[in-house]
Coordinates of C-alpha atoms in Angstrom, one line a residue:
X852 CA 31.4 -28.1 11.8
X853 CA 30.3 -31.5 10.2
X854 CA 29.4 -30.3 6.8
X855 CA 26.1 -32.0 6.4
X856 CA 26.9 -35.2 8.6
X857 CA 24.3 -34.4 10.9
X858 CA 20.6 -35.5 9.3
X859 CA 20.4 -32.6 6.1
X860 CA 17.4 -32.5 4.3
X861 CA 16.7 -31.3 1.2
X862 CA 19.2 -28.1 0.4
X863 CA 19.0 -24.8 -1.3
X864 CA 18.5 -25.3 -5.0
X865 CA 19.4 -22.6 -5.8
X866 CA 16.1 -21.3 -7.2
X867 CA 15.5 -23.7 -9.4
X868 CA 12.5 -25.2 -10.5
X869 CA 13.8 -27.6 -13.1
X870 CA 16.4 -29.2 -14.9
X871 CA 17.1 -29.6 -18.4
X872 CA 19.8 -32.8 -18.9
X873 CA 20.6 -33.0 -23.2
X874 CA 22.5 -36.6 -23.8
X875 CA 24.2 -36.5 -27.2
X876 CA 27.6 -38.8 -28.5
X877 CA 27.9 -41.3 -31.2
X878 CA 25.2 -43.7 -33.4
X879 CA 25.3 -46.9 -31.0
X880 CA 26.9 -45.4 -27.5
X881 CA 24.0 -46.4 -25.9
X882 CA 22.0 -42.9 -26.1
X883 CA 18.8 -44.0 -25.5
X884 CA 18.9 -47.3 -23.6
X885 CA 20.6 -45.7 -21.1
X886 CA 17.5 -42.8 -20.2
X887 CA 15.1 -45.5 -20.4
X888 CA 16.5 -47.7 -18.1
X889 CA 16.7 -44.5 -15.8
X890 CA 13.4 -43.5 -16.6
X891 CA 11.8 -47.3 -15.9
X892 CA 14.3 -48.8 -14.1
X893 CA 14.4 -51.6 -16.6
X894 CA 16.1 -52.8 -19.7
X895 CA 14.8 -52.5 -22.8
X896 CA 14.4 -54.3 -25.2
X897 CA 12.7 -52.3 -28.2
X898 CA 14.3 -48.9 -28.4
X899 CA 13.2 -46.3 -30.9
X900 CA 15.9 -44.1 -32.9
X901 CA 15.0 -41.1 -30.4
X902 CA 13.4 -40.6 -27.5
X903 CA 10.9 -37.9 -26.7
X904 CA 12.2 -35.8 -23.8
X905 CA 12.1 -38.5 -20.2
X906 CA 11.1 -36.5 -16.9
X907 CA 12.1 -37.5 -13.8
X908 CA 10.2 -37.0 -10.6
X909 CA 11.3 -34.3 -7.4
X910 CA 11.6 -37.3 -6.1
X911 CA 14.0 -39.0 -8.1
X912 CA 17.1 -38.0 -6.0
X913 CA 17.0 -35.6 -2.9
X914 CA 17.3 -32.4 -4.1
X915 CA 13.3 -32.3 -4.4
X916 CA 14.3 -30.6 -8.5
X917 CA 12.5 -32.6 -11.1
X918 CA 15.0 -33.4 -14.6
X919 CA 14.0 -33.1 -18.4
X920 CA 16.4 -35.1 -20.3
X921 CA 16.9 -35.3 -24.4
X922 CA 18.1 -37.2 -26.1
X923 CA 19.8 -36.5 -29.3
X924 CA 19.9 -38.3 -32.4
X925 CA 24.1 -37.6 -33.9
X926 CA 22.9 -38.4 -37.6
X927 CA 24.3 -35.1 -40.3
X928 CA 20.9 -33.7 -41.5
X929 CA 20.0 -33.4 -37.9
X930 CA 22.6 -31.0 -36.2
X931 CA 20.8 -28.2 -36.2
X932 CA 18.6 -29.7 -34.2
X933 CA 21.4 -31.3 -32.6
X934 CA 23.3 -27.8 -31.6
X935 CA 19.9 -25.9 -30.7
X936 CA 19.5 -28.9 -27.8
X937 CA 22.8 -28.2 -26.9
X938 CA 22.4 -24.7 -26.1
X939 CA 19.1 -25.3 -24.4
X940 CA 20.9 -27.3 -21.8
X941 CA 21.9 -26.8 -18.4
X942 CA 24.0 -30.1 -18.3
X943 CA 25.7 -32.2 -21.0
X944 CA 26.0 -35.9 -20.8
X945 CA 28.2 -37.5 -23.8
X946 CA 28.2 -41.2 -23.8
X947 CA 30.8 -43.8 -25.5
X948 CA 30.6 -46.7 -25.5
X949 CA 33.0 -48.7 -23.2
X950 CA 33.7 -51.7 -25.7
X951 CA 34.2 -49.1 -28.7
X952 CA 37.4 -47.7 -28.5
X953 CA 37.1 -44.8 -31.4
X954 CA 33.5 -43.7 -29.7
X955 CA 36.2 -42.5 -26.7
X956 CA 38.1 -40.4 -28.6
X957 CA 35.8 -38.6 -31.1
X958 CA 35.0 -37.0 -27.5
X959 CA 38.2 -35.2 -27.5
X960 CA 38.5 -35.0 -31.8
X961 CA 34.7 -33.9 -32.1
X962 CA 32.7 -33.5 -29.5
X963 CA 34.5 -31.6 -27.0
X964 CA 35.0 -29.0 -29.4
X965 CA 31.9 -29.2 -30.7
X966 CA 30.7 -28.0 -27.8
X967 CA 33.1 -24.7 -27.5
X968 CA 32.7 -23.8 -31.2
X969 CA 28.1 -23.9 -29.9
X970 CA 29.4 -21.9 -26.9
X971 CA 27.4 -24.1 -25.0
X972 CA 28.9 -22.7 -21.0
X973 CA 28.1 -26.3 -19.0
X974 CA 28.5 -28.5 -17.0
X975 CA 29.7 -31.8 -18.8
X976 CA 29.3 -35.7 -18.1
X977 CA 31.6 -37.6 -19.3
X978 CA 29.6 -41.2 -19.5
X979 CA 31.3 -45.0 -20.9
X980 CA 28.2 -46.9 -21.6
X981 CA 27.7 -50.6 -22.1
X982 CA 30.2 -51.8 -19.5
X983 CA 29.1 -55.1 -19.5
X984 CA 30.2 -55.8 -22.7
X985 CA 34.4 -54.8 -22.4
X986 CA 36.4 -57.6 -22.5
X987 CA 39.1 -58.1 -19.9
X988 CA 42.0 -57.9 -21.8
X989 CA 40.9 -53.9 -22.3
X990 CA 40.0 -53.4 -18.4
X991 CA 41.9 -49.9 -18.1
X992 CA 41.7 -47.5 -15.5
X993 CA 39.1 -45.0 -15.7
X994 CA 41.2 -41.4 -14.2
X995 CA 44.1 -43.2 -16.4
X996 CA 42.0 -42.5 -19.8
X997 CA 39.8 -39.2 -18.6
X998 CA 42.9 -37.3 -17.3
X999 CA 44.3 -36.0 -19.8
X1000 CA 40.6 -35.3 -21.7
X1001 CA 39.4 -33.9 -18.5
X1002 CA 42.9 -31.1 -18.4
X1003 CA 42.5 -30.7 -21.9
X1004 CA 38.4 -30.2 -21.4
X1005 CA 37.5 -28.1 -18.1
X1006 CA 33.8 -28.0 -18.6
X1007 CA 34.2 -31.6 -17.6
X1008 CA 32.4 -32.0 -14.4
X1009 CA 32.4 -35.8 -13.5
X1010 CA 33.6 -39.3 -15.6
X1011 CA 31.7 -42.9 -15.0
X1012 CA 30.8 -45.9 -16.5
X1013 CA 28.0 -47.4 -16.5
X1014 CA 25.7 -50.8 -17.4
X1015 CA 22.1 -50.4 -18.1
X1016 CA 21.7 -54.2 -19.1
X1017 CA 23.3 -54.9 -16.0
X1018 CA 21.9 -51.3 -14.0
X1019 CA 25.2 -50.8 -12.8
X1020 CA 25.5 -46.8 -12.1
X1021 CA 23.2 -45.8 -13.9
X1022 CA 20.6 -43.3 -11.4
X1023 CA 24.6 -41.4 -10.8
X1024 CA 25.0 -40.9 -13.7
X1025 CA 22.5 -38.1 -14.0
X1026 CA 22.6 -37.6 -10.1
X1027 CA 25.7 -36.6 -11.3
X1028 CA 24.6 -33.5 -13.7
X1029 CA 22.1 -33.4 -11.6
X1030 CA 24.4 -32.2 -9.3
X1031 CA 27.3 -30.0 -11.3
X1032 CA 23.7 -28.1 -12.0
X1033 CA 22.2 -27.3 -8.4
X1034 CA 25.8 -27.1 -7.1
X1035 CA 28.3 -26.8 -10.0
X1036 CA 31.7 -26.6 -9.0
X1037 CA 33.3 -23.6 -11.3
X1038 CA 32.4 -21.4 -9.2
X1039 CA 33.7 -22.1 -6.1
X1040 CA 36.7 -23.7 -6.8
X1041 CA 39.9 -23.4 -9.4
X1042 CA 40.5 -27.7 -11.1
X1043 CA 44.3 -25.9 -12.1
X1044 CA 45.7 -24.8 -8.9
X1045 CA 43.0 -27.0 -6.6
X1046 CA 42.1 -23.4 -4.5
X1047 CA 39.4 -22.2 -4.0
X1048 CA 38.5 -19.0 -5.8
X1049 CA 38.7 -15.5 -4.2
X1050 CA 35.1 -14.7 -4.9
X1051 CA 34.0 -17.8 -2.9
X1052 CA 36.8 -17.2 -0.3
X1053 CA 35.2 -13.7 0.1
X1054 CA 31.9 -14.9 0.6
X1055 CA 32.6 -17.2 3.4
X1056 CA 35.2 -14.6 5.4
X1057 CA 31.5 -12.2 5.6
X1058 CA 29.8 -15.7 6.6
X1059 CA 33.0 -16.4 9.0
X1060 CA 32.6 -13.0 10.8
X1061 CA 29.0 -12.7 10.5
X1062 CA 28.6 -15.7 12.7
X1063 CA 31.9 -15.7 15.3
X1064 CA 29.5 -13.3 17.3
X1065 CA 31.8 -12.3 19.9
X1066 CA 34.9 -10.3 17.2
X1067 CA 37.4 -13.0 18.9
X1068 CA 39.3 -14.2 15.0
X1069 CA 37.6 -17.5 15.9
X1070 CA 34.1 -19.9 16.1
X1071 CA 33.4 -21.4 20.0
X1072 CA 32.5 -24.7 19.9
X1073 CA 29.0 -23.2 20.5
X1074 CA 29.3 -20.8 17.5
X1075 CA 29.9 -23.5 15.8
X1076 CA 27.1 -25.3 16.9
X1077 CA 24.5 -22.3 15.5
X1078 CA 26.3 -22.4 12.3
X1079 CA 25.0 -25.5 11.7
X1080 CA 21.9 -25.4 12.7
X1081 CA 20.9 -22.4 11.0
X1082 CA 23.0 -23.8 7.9
X1083 CA 21.7 -27.3 8.2
X1084 CA 19.1 -27.7 10.4
X1085 CA 20.4 -30.3 13.2
X1086 CA 23.0 -29.4 15.7
X1087 CA 26.5 -30.8 16.5
X1088 CA 27.1 -33.6 19.0
X1089 CA 30.5 -32.6 20.9
X1090 CA 31.9 -35.6 19.6
X1091 CA 31.5 -34.7 16.2
X1092 CA 32.7 -31.0 17.2
X1093 CA 36.4 -32.4 18.3
X1094 CA 36.4 -34.9 15.1
X1095 CA 36.2 -31.9 13.3
X1096 CA 38.4 -29.4 15.0
X1097 CA 41.2 -32.3 14.9
X1098 CA 40.6 -33.1 11.3
X1099 CA 42.0 -29.7 10.9
X1100 CA 44.6 -29.1 13.7
X1101 CA 46.4 -33.1 11.7
X1102 CA 46.6 -30.5 8.2
X1103 CA 46.3 -26.6 9.4
X1104 CA 47.8 -26.5 12.5
X1105 CA 46.9 -22.5 12.7
X1106 CA 42.9 -23.6 11.0
X1107 CA 42.2 -24.5 15.4
X1108 CA 43.4 -22.0 17.8
X1109 CA 42.5 -21.8 21.9
X1110 CA 39.1 -20.0 21.3
X1111 CA 38.2 -22.5 17.8
X1112 CA 37.9 -22.8 14.2
X1113 CA 39.5 -20.1 12.7
X1114 CA 39.0 -18.5 9.1
X1115 CA 42.1 -20.1 8.0
X1116 CA 40.8 -24.0 9.4
X1117 CA 37.0 -22.4 8.2
X1118 CA 38.3 -21.8 4.2
X1119 CA 40.5 -25.5 4.8
X1120 CA 37.3 -27.9 5.6
X1121 CA 35.4 -25.7 2.3
X1122 CA 38.1 -26.6 0.2
X1123 CA 38.1 -30.2 2.0
X1124 CA 34.8 -31.1 1.4
X1125 CA 35.0 -30.0 -2.4
X1126 CA 37.4 -31.8 -2.9
X1127 CA 35.8 -34.7 -2.3
X1128 CA 33.2 -33.8 -4.0
X1129 CA 30.5 -32.3 -1.6
X1130 CA 29.9 -29.1 -2.7
X1131 CA 26.6 -29.3 -2.0
X1132 CA 27.7 -28.5 1.7
X1133 CA 29.9 -25.5 0.3
X1134 CA 26.5 -23.7 -1.4
X1135 CA 24.2 -24.9 1.2
X1136 CA 25.8 -22.8 3.4
X1137 CA 26.2 -19.8 0.7
X1138 CA 22.5 -20.6 -0.4
X1139 CA 21.5 -20.4 3.5
X1140 CA 23.2 -17.1 3.3
X1141 CA 21.8 -15.0 0.5
X1142 CA 24.0 -15.5 -1.7
X1143 CA 23.1 -17.0 -6.0
X1144 CA 24.9 -18.9 -8.3
X1145 CA 27.2 -16.6 -9.1
X1146 CA 28.6 -15.3 -4.8
X1147 CA 26.8 -12.8 -5.3
X1148 CA 23.5 -11.9 -2.7
X1149 CA 20.5 -13.0 -4.7
X1150 CA 18.1 -10.3 -6.6
X1151 CA 15.4 -10.6 -3.5
X1152 CA 17.8 -9.7 -0.3
X1153 CA 18.0 -5.8 -2.8
X1154 CA 14.9 -3.8 -2.1
X1155 CA 13.1 -2.7 -5.6
X1156 CA 14.5 1.7 -6.0
X1157 CA 11.5 3.0 -7.7
X1158 CA 12.1 7.1 -9.0
X1159 CA 11.8 8.7 -12.3
X1160 CA 14.1 9.8 -15.0
X1161 CA 14.4 12.7 -12.9
X1162 CA 15.2 11.9 -9.0
X1163 CA 18.2 10.6 -8.1
X1164 CA 19.7 8.4 -5.1
X1165 CA 20.8 9.6 -2.3
X1166 CA 22.7 8.0 1.4
X1167 CA 20.8 8.7 4.5
X1168 CA 22.5 9.9 7.7
X1169 CA 22.1 6.6 9.4
X1170 CA 24.0 5.6 6.0
X1171 CA 26.8 8.3 6.2
X1172 CA 27.4 8.0 10.0
X1173 CA 27.6 4.4 9.6
X1174 CA 30.1 4.7 6.8
X1175 CA 32.5 7.3 8.9
X1176 CA 32.5 3.9 11.7
X1177 CA 33.9 2.0 8.9
X1178 CA 36.5 4.7 8.1
X1179 CA 37.9 5.1 11.2
X1180 CA 37.6 1.2 11.9
X1181 CA 39.8 0.1 8.4
X1182 CA 42.1 3.6 9.3
X1183 CA 44.0 1.5 11.6
X1184 CA 47.4 3.7 11.4
X1185 CA 45.3 6.7 12.8
X1186 CA 46.2 8.9 9.2
X1187 CA 42.4 9.9 8.1
X1188 CA 42.9 8.4 5.4
X1189 CA 42.3 4.4 4.3
X1190 CA 45.2 3.6 1.2
X1191 CA 44.9 0.9 -1.4
X1192 CA 45.4 -2.2 1.0
X1193 CA 42.8 -1.0 3.6
X1194 CA 39.9 -0.7 0.7
X1195 CA 41.2 -4.2 -0.3
X1196 CA 40.2 -5.3 3.4
X1197 CA 37.3 -2.9 3.7
X1198 CA 35.9 -4.7 0.7
X1199 CA 37.4 -8.3 1.2
X1200 CA 33.9 -9.4 2.2
X1201 CA 33.0 -8.3 -1.0
X1202 CA 32.3 -10.4 -4.2
X1203 CA 35.3 -7.7 -5.5
X1204 CA 36.0 -4.4 -4.5
X1205 CA 33.5 -2.2 -6.3
X1206 CA 35.9 1.4 -7.3
X1207 CA 38.8 -0.6 -8.8
X1208 CA 37.2 -0.5 -12.4
X1209 CA 35.5 2.4 -14.6
X1210 CA 33.3 4.8 -12.9
X1211 CA 34.8 5.1 -9.7
X1212 CA 38.6 4.3 -10.2
X1213 CA 40.2 8.1 -10.1
X1214 CA 36.4 9.6 -9.8
X1215 CA 37.6 11.2 -6.2
X1216 CA 40.5 13.0 -5.0
X1217 CA 43.4 11.3 -3.5
X1218 CA 46.2 11.6 -0.7
X1219 CA 50.2 11.6 -2.0
X1220 CA 50.1 8.3 -1.2
X1221 CA 47.6 6.9 -3.6
X1222 CA 44.1 7.1 -0.3
X1223 CA 41.5 7.8 0.7
X1224 CA 40.3 10.9 3.2
X1225 CA 37.3 10.5 4.7
X1226 CA 35.2 12.7 2.0
X1227 CA 37.2 11.0 -0.6
X1228 CA 36.1 7.6 0.3
X1229 CA 32.3 10.0 1.2
X1230 CA 32.3 11.4 -1.8
X1231 CA 32.9 7.3 -3.8
X1232 CA 30.3 6.1 -1.7
X1233 CA 28.0 9.1 -2.8
X1234 CA 29.3 8.8 -6.7
X1235 CA 27.8 4.7 -6.2
X1236 CA 24.5 6.0 -5.5
X1237 CA 24.0 8.4 -7.4
X1238 CA 24.4 5.7 -10.7
X1239 CA 24.0 2.4 -8.6
X1240 CA 21.6 2.9 -5.6
X1241 CA 21.2 -1.6 -5.9
X1242 CA 25.1 -1.6 -5.7
X1243 CA 25.0 0.4 -3.0
X1244 CA 22.9 -1.5 -1.0
X1245 CA 24.7 -5.1 -2.3
X1246 CA 27.9 -3.8 -1.3
X1247 CA 27.2 -2.0 2.5
X1248 CA 25.4 -5.3 3.3
X1249 CA 29.1 -7.5 2.0
X1250 CA 30.7 -5.1 4.3
X1251 CA 28.1 -5.4 7.8
X1252 CA 25.8 -2.3 7.4
X1253 CA 23.0 -4.7 9.4
X1254 CA 20.1 -2.2 9.1
X1255 CA 17.4 -2.3 6.6
X1256 CA 18.8 -1.8 3.1
X1257 CA 16.6 0.4 2.4
X1258 CA 16.7 2.7 5.6
X1259 CA 20.7 3.1 3.9
X1260 CA 19.1 5.2 0.7
X1261 CA 17.1 8.2 -0.2
X1262 CA 15.4 9.0 -3.0
X1263 CA 14.7 13.4 -4.0
X1264 CA 12.7 14.8 -5.2
X1265 CA 11.7 15.7 -9.1
X1266 CA 13.6 17.8 -10.4
X1267 CA 11.3 19.8 -12.3
X1268 CA 9.7 20.4 -8.6
X1269 CA 12.7 21.4 -7.6
X1270 CA 12.6 24.5 -11.1
X1271 CA 9.1 24.8 -9.3
X1272 CA 9.6 25.8 -6.8
X1273 CA 12.7 27.6 -7.0
X1274 CA 15.5 25.5 -5.3
X1275 CA 17.0 22.2 -5.2
X1276 CA 16.9 20.1 -2.2
X1277 CA 19.9 17.8 -2.8
X1278 CA 23.1 16.5 -0.8
X1279 CA 24.6 15.5 -4.4
X1280 CA 24.7 17.6 -7.4
X1281 CA 25.1 16.1 -10.3
X1282 CA 27.1 18.2 -13.8
X1283 CA 27.5 17.5 -17.0
X1284 CA 30.6 18.4 -18.6
X1285 CA 30.3 19.6 -23.1
X1286 CA 32.6 21.6 -24.9
X1287 CA 34.9 20.8 -28.0
X1288 CA 38.1 18.8 -28.1
X1289 CA 41.5 20.8 -26.2
X1290 CA 38.9 23.3 -24.4
X1291 CA 40.1 21.8 -21.2
X1292 CA 37.3 19.9 -20.0
X1293 CA 39.7 17.0 -18.6
X1294 CA 42.3 19.7 -16.8
X1295 CA 38.8 20.9 -15.2
X1296 CA 38.1 18.0 -13.9
X1297 CA 41.8 16.9 -12.6
X1298 CA 41.5 20.6 -10.7
X1299 CA 39.2 19.5 -9.0
X1300 CA 40.6 16.6 -8.1
X1301 CA 43.6 18.9 -7.1
X1302 CA 45.8 17.1 -9.7
X1303 CA 48.4 18.7 -10.8
X1304 CA 48.1 20.7 -14.7
X1305 CA 49.6 18.5 -17.5
X1306 CA 50.2 20.5 -20.9
X1307 CA 49.9 17.1 -22.9
X1308 CA 46.8 16.6 -24.2
X1309 CA 44.9 13.1 -24.2
X1310 CA 41.3 13.1 -25.9
X1311 CA 38.6 11.5 -23.3
X1312 CA 36.7 9.1 -25.8
X1313 CA 34.1 7.2 -23.1
X1314 CA 32.4 9.6 -19.8
X1315 CA 34.5 10.1 -17.3
X1316 CA 33.2 11.2 -13.4
X1317 CA 35.5 13.3 -10.9
X1318 CA 33.8 13.2 -7.4
X1319 CA 34.5 15.7 -4.4
X1320 CA 33.2 17.7 -2.0
X1321 CA 32.3 21.9 -1.8
X1322 CA 32.2 23.8 1.0
X1323 CA 29.6 25.9 0.6
X1324 CA 28.0 28.6 2.7
X1325 CA 25.1 26.3 4.4
X1326 CA 27.4 23.8 4.7
X1327 CA 28.6 20.5 2.3
X1328 CA 27.6 19.7 -0.9
X1329 CA 29.0 16.7 -3.1
X1330 CA 29.6 18.0 -6.3
X1331 CA 29.4 15.1 -9.2
X1332 CA 30.9 15.8 -12.6
X1333 CA 30.1 13.3 -15.9
X1334 CA 32.7 14.6 -18.7
X1335 CA 30.8 14.5 -21.8
X1336 CA 33.4 13.4 -25.4
X1337 CA 33.3 16.2 -27.4
X1338 CA 32.3 13.6 -30.3
X1339 CA 29.8 12.5 -28.5
X1340 CA 26.8 14.9 -28.1
X1341 CA 25.1 13.6 -30.7
X1342 CA 24.7 9.9 -29.7
X1343 CA 23.8 11.1 -25.8
X1344 CA 21.2 13.0 -26.8
X1345 CA 19.6 10.9 -28.3
X1346 CA 18.1 9.6 -25.7
X1347 CA 14.9 11.3 -24.7
X1348 CA 16.1 11.6 -21.0
X1349 CA 19.5 12.3 -21.2
X1350 CA 19.5 15.3 -19.4
X1351 CA 16.6 14.2 -16.2
X1352 CA 19.7 13.3 -14.2
X1353 CA 21.1 16.1 -14.9
X1354 CA 21.5 19.5 -11.5
X1355 CA 23.3 21.7 -14.4
X1356 CA 25.6 21.6 -17.5
X1357 CA 28.5 23.3 -17.9
X1358 CA 30.1 24.3 -21.7
X1359 CA 33.5 25.2 -21.5
X1360 CA 35.6 26.9 -24.3
X1361 CA 39.3 28.0 -25.3
X1362 CA 39.0 31.8 -24.9
X1363 CA 41.6 31.9 -27.3
X1364 CA 40.3 29.9 -29.7
X1365 CA 37.0 31.7 -31.8
X1366 CA 36.4 28.0 -33.5
X1367 CA 36.5 26.5 -30.0
X1368 CA 33.6 29.4 -28.9
X1369 CA 31.7 28.9 -31.6
X1370 CA 31.3 24.7 -31.3
X1371 CA 30.7 25.5 -27.4
X1372 CA 27.6 28.2 -27.7
X1373 CA 26.5 25.3 -30.7
X1374 CA 26.6 22.5 -28.1
X1375 CA 24.7 25.2 -25.4
X1376 CA 21.6 24.9 -28.6
X1377 CA 21.8 21.5 -29.0
X1378 CA 20.7 20.6 -24.7
X1379 CA 18.9 24.3 -24.2
X1380 CA 16.5 22.7 -26.7
X1381 CA 16.4 19.2 -26.1
X1382 CA 15.7 20.7 -22.5
X1383 CA 12.7 22.2 -23.7
X1384 CA 11.6 19.8 -26.0
X1385 CA 11.6 16.4 -23.4
X1386 CA 10.6 19.4 -20.2
X1387 CA 14.0 18.4 -18.7
X1388 CA 15.6 21.8 -18.9
X1389 CA 19.2 22.5 -17.1
X1390 CA 20.6 25.4 -15.4
X1391 CA 23.7 25.7 -17.4
X1392 CA 27.0 28.1 -17.4
X1393 CA 29.5 28.9 -19.6
X1394 CA 33.3 28.6 -17.9
X1395 CA 35.8 30.3 -20.9
X1396 CA 38.9 28.4 -20.2
X1397 CA 42.7 28.5 -21.0
X1398 CA 42.5 32.9 -19.2
X1399 CA 46.0 32.9 -19.3
X1400 CA 45.7 33.2 -22.8
X1401 CA 45.0 36.3 -24.5
X1402 CA 40.8 36.0 -26.0
X1403 CA 40.6 35.5 -29.5
X1404 CA 39.4 39.1 -30.9
X1405 CA 35.5 39.7 -30.5
X1406 CA 35.5 38.3 -27.4
X1407 CA 33.5 40.4 -25.1
X1408 CA 31.1 40.6 -27.8
X1409 CA 30.6 37.5 -28.8
X1410 CA 30.0 36.2 -24.8
X1411 CA 28.2 39.2 -23.8
X1412 CA 25.5 38.9 -27.0
X1413 CA 25.0 35.1 -26.6
X1414 CA 24.8 35.4 -23.1
X1415 CA 21.9 38.2 -22.8
X1416 CA 20.3 37.0 -26.4
X1417 CA 19.6 33.3 -23.8
X1418 CA 19.0 35.0 -20.4
X1419 CA 22.5 32.9 -18.6
X1420 CA 25.7 34.4 -17.0
X1421 CA 28.4 35.5 -18.9
X1422 CA 30.8 33.1 -18.9
X1423 CA 33.2 32.3 -15.9
X1424 CA 37.1 33.0 -16.7
X1425 CA 39.6 30.0 -15.5
X1426 CA 43.2 29.2 -15.6
X1427 CA 43.7 25.5 -14.9
X1428 CA 47.2 26.8 -15.3
X1429 CA 47.6 29.0 -13.3
X1430 CA 45.5 27.7 -10.8
X1431 CA 42.6 29.8 -11.0
X1432 CA 39.2 29.2 -10.5
X1433 CA 37.2 32.3 -10.0
X1434 CA 35.3 30.2 -7.5
X1435 CA 33.8 28.1 -10.2
X1436 CA 33.3 25.3 -7.7
X1437 CA 30.8 26.9 -5.7
X1438 CA 29.5 28.9 -8.4
X1439 CA 28.3 26.2 -10.7
X1440 CA 27.1 24.6 -7.1
X1441 CA 24.8 28.2 -6.4
X1442 CA 23.4 27.9 -9.7
X1443 CA 22.7 24.6 -9.4
X1444 CA 20.7 24.8 -5.7
X1445 CA 18.7 28.0 -7.6
X1446 CA 17.8 26.1 -11.1
X1447 CA 15.4 29.1 -12.5
X1448 CA 18.2 31.4 -12.4
X1449 CA 19.8 30.0 -15.1
X1450 CA 17.9 28.2 -17.5
X1451 CA 18.6 29.3 -21.3
X1452 CA 16.7 29.6 -23.2
X1453 CA 16.5 29.2 -27.0
X1454 CA 14.9 31.8 -30.1
X1455 CA 12.7 28.2 -30.5
X1456 CA 12.0 28.3 -27.0
X1457 CA 11.1 31.9 -26.9
X1458 CA 8.9 31.6 -30.2
X1459 CA 7.0 28.5 -28.5
X1460 CA 6.6 30.8 -24.8
X1461 CA 4.8 33.2 -27.0
X1462 CA 3.2 31.4 -29.8
X1463 CA 1.4 29.4 -26.3
X1464 CA 0.8 32.7 -24.9
X1465 CA -1.3 34.0 -27.5
X1466 CA -3.1 30.6 -28.4
X1467 CA -4.1 30.6 -24.4
X1468 CA -5.5 34.4 -24.1
X1469 CA -7.4 33.5 -28.1
X1470 CA -8.8 30.4 -25.3
X1471 CA -9.3 33.2 -22.4
X1472 CA -11.2 35.3 -24.7
X1473 CA -13.0 33.5 -26.5
X1474 CA -14.1 31.7 -23.2
X1475 CA -15.0 34.8 -22.0
X1476 CA -16.8 35.4 -24.5
X1477 CA -18.9 32.1 -24.5
X1478 CA -19.8 33.8 -21.1
X1479 CA -21.0 37.1 -22.3
X1480 CA -23.4 35.1 -25.3
X1481 CA -24.2 32.7 -22.1
X1482 CA -25.2 34.9 -19.7
X1483 CA -27.3 37.6 -22.6
X1484 CA -29.3 34.5 -23.4
X1485 CA -30.6 33.9 -19.6
X1486 CA -31.0 37.7 -19.8
X1487 CA -33.2 37.4 -23.1
X1488 CA -35.3 34.8 -21.9
X1489 CA -36.4 36.9 -18.6
X1490 CA -36.8 40.0 -20.1
X1491 CA -39.3 37.6 -22.3
X1492 CA -40.7 35.2 -19.3
X1493 CA -41.2 38.9 -18.3
X1494 CA -42.8 40.2 -20.9
X1495 CA -45.1 37.6 -21.5
X1496 CA -46.5 37.8 -18.5
X1497 CA -47.4 41.4 -17.8
X1498 CA -49.2 41.3 -21.3

């Protein structure tokens, strides 16, 4: 890899069409002269206090991206305008005067802290102007002067000294500023540890694997040449390949083996390019392979997904078969489970492991050693596809899915169609779990994941998911349980479409506590009313938890009355403590598969239906009466015509 040493046309600009550079600094430090000299290539004799926005054409620098330079005033009365311009900047050039040491001190005492106060998080180029005016006895090393400041303010990308009067390093100032925007250091390299950042390593590892066509763990001379042509549009000469490998082998012997350049050597080369300021080389490589400035796949590489609120996304059989193959590939010890280290390895070519944080963390059943079985692994993918189908497609690409990303996802039909057809065709069903505090919601989710019962109570403050595969008579289904915190229901129902993605709602209560029952039935009525009002009606089941305890006195009568009034099944008794679940998860799936059988009806809903029936019947009578009247009128006309003709 020559790293751009071969003829290199304009590297990708990361999708930018313009770079906005704001020049700031103390009065008299040479801001305006710097800008005019860069644009006009002549030193100005008369400079206005503030220049209008100045443009450098797109052919000014090799990247082919035009630059807009904004001059600023350092007067206190212009502080608001200055702050606004700084917030809009892609990069900031901070100036000091080489002949005025006090202006250099002001960088760390005022200007750099001010940028932080304004939360301006863009690259900063520190520029010493008026180099020609610095006296010989003031000569000091730029590195010596700037090193302490750069240690404290890591946002400083580059320091440079220049002279507008003598045309010394003027174009370089804005070249470095543009380069810092188009080819930023921060996403790639950690200045403190002097190492590639983890996300950069992961992306380069994926690129290395894609280029290692024979899968022997090294890039051969031919593979290196193909890589060079793809990224830089020019082949490597044999002598260049020898040179690249020699550089690596001298510094890092394990970077080259008998088959070619290893991953270690590939990463070392990129670290070397970055240390030498050749960030455009690594950025060109990343962008050729579809990465954006956050070192994630560009949005345009992920096909858009169109779906109605009551449609959901599922993996296709092609994607499931691919994932089964990936599971076997990373189950190195063949124990039927992927341990955390296996998962880290599997996702080592993704920006990060997608399941290390909620809602995916701890959402699937784990083995005794903390691993995922095949069904646990597929369950996590099913949950991610349900909640974030674009994320699923991206992660499939990261781990090597070679097909069209859209072939990995299917969109189910609308749930309202399921209700009309009286059957769901989904393989992944989502169940919302409602209930008051201490009713047993979390215990139900834990038991679904095979976790032991615990008497200790920890309130759930955020929504939580549990996903697992359930064996049904008609085949396996994936069930997703979503726990809605007891005190978050009102906020949840404030969204009109909150029930659109729900296949079934379960209302759980403590069967020994009358107050728990009353609260659960209130929630049932609220949810059912919301469904009736929005058109997103959902089947509902009631679960009587803590069946190992004595029921409250009127429990049977109350539950019978509510079930009959609302037209749903009687409560299902369970005991998480005793491990007695009465096939509750199978029953949840069965009710979701035949949604029309368990949709509750409220008094308001019943009245609305009766009203609609009356209105429809009245309209029918009106239309029949009108039809009779029209027929009668026609008959009268015929009769009148006949009478006239006979006369």
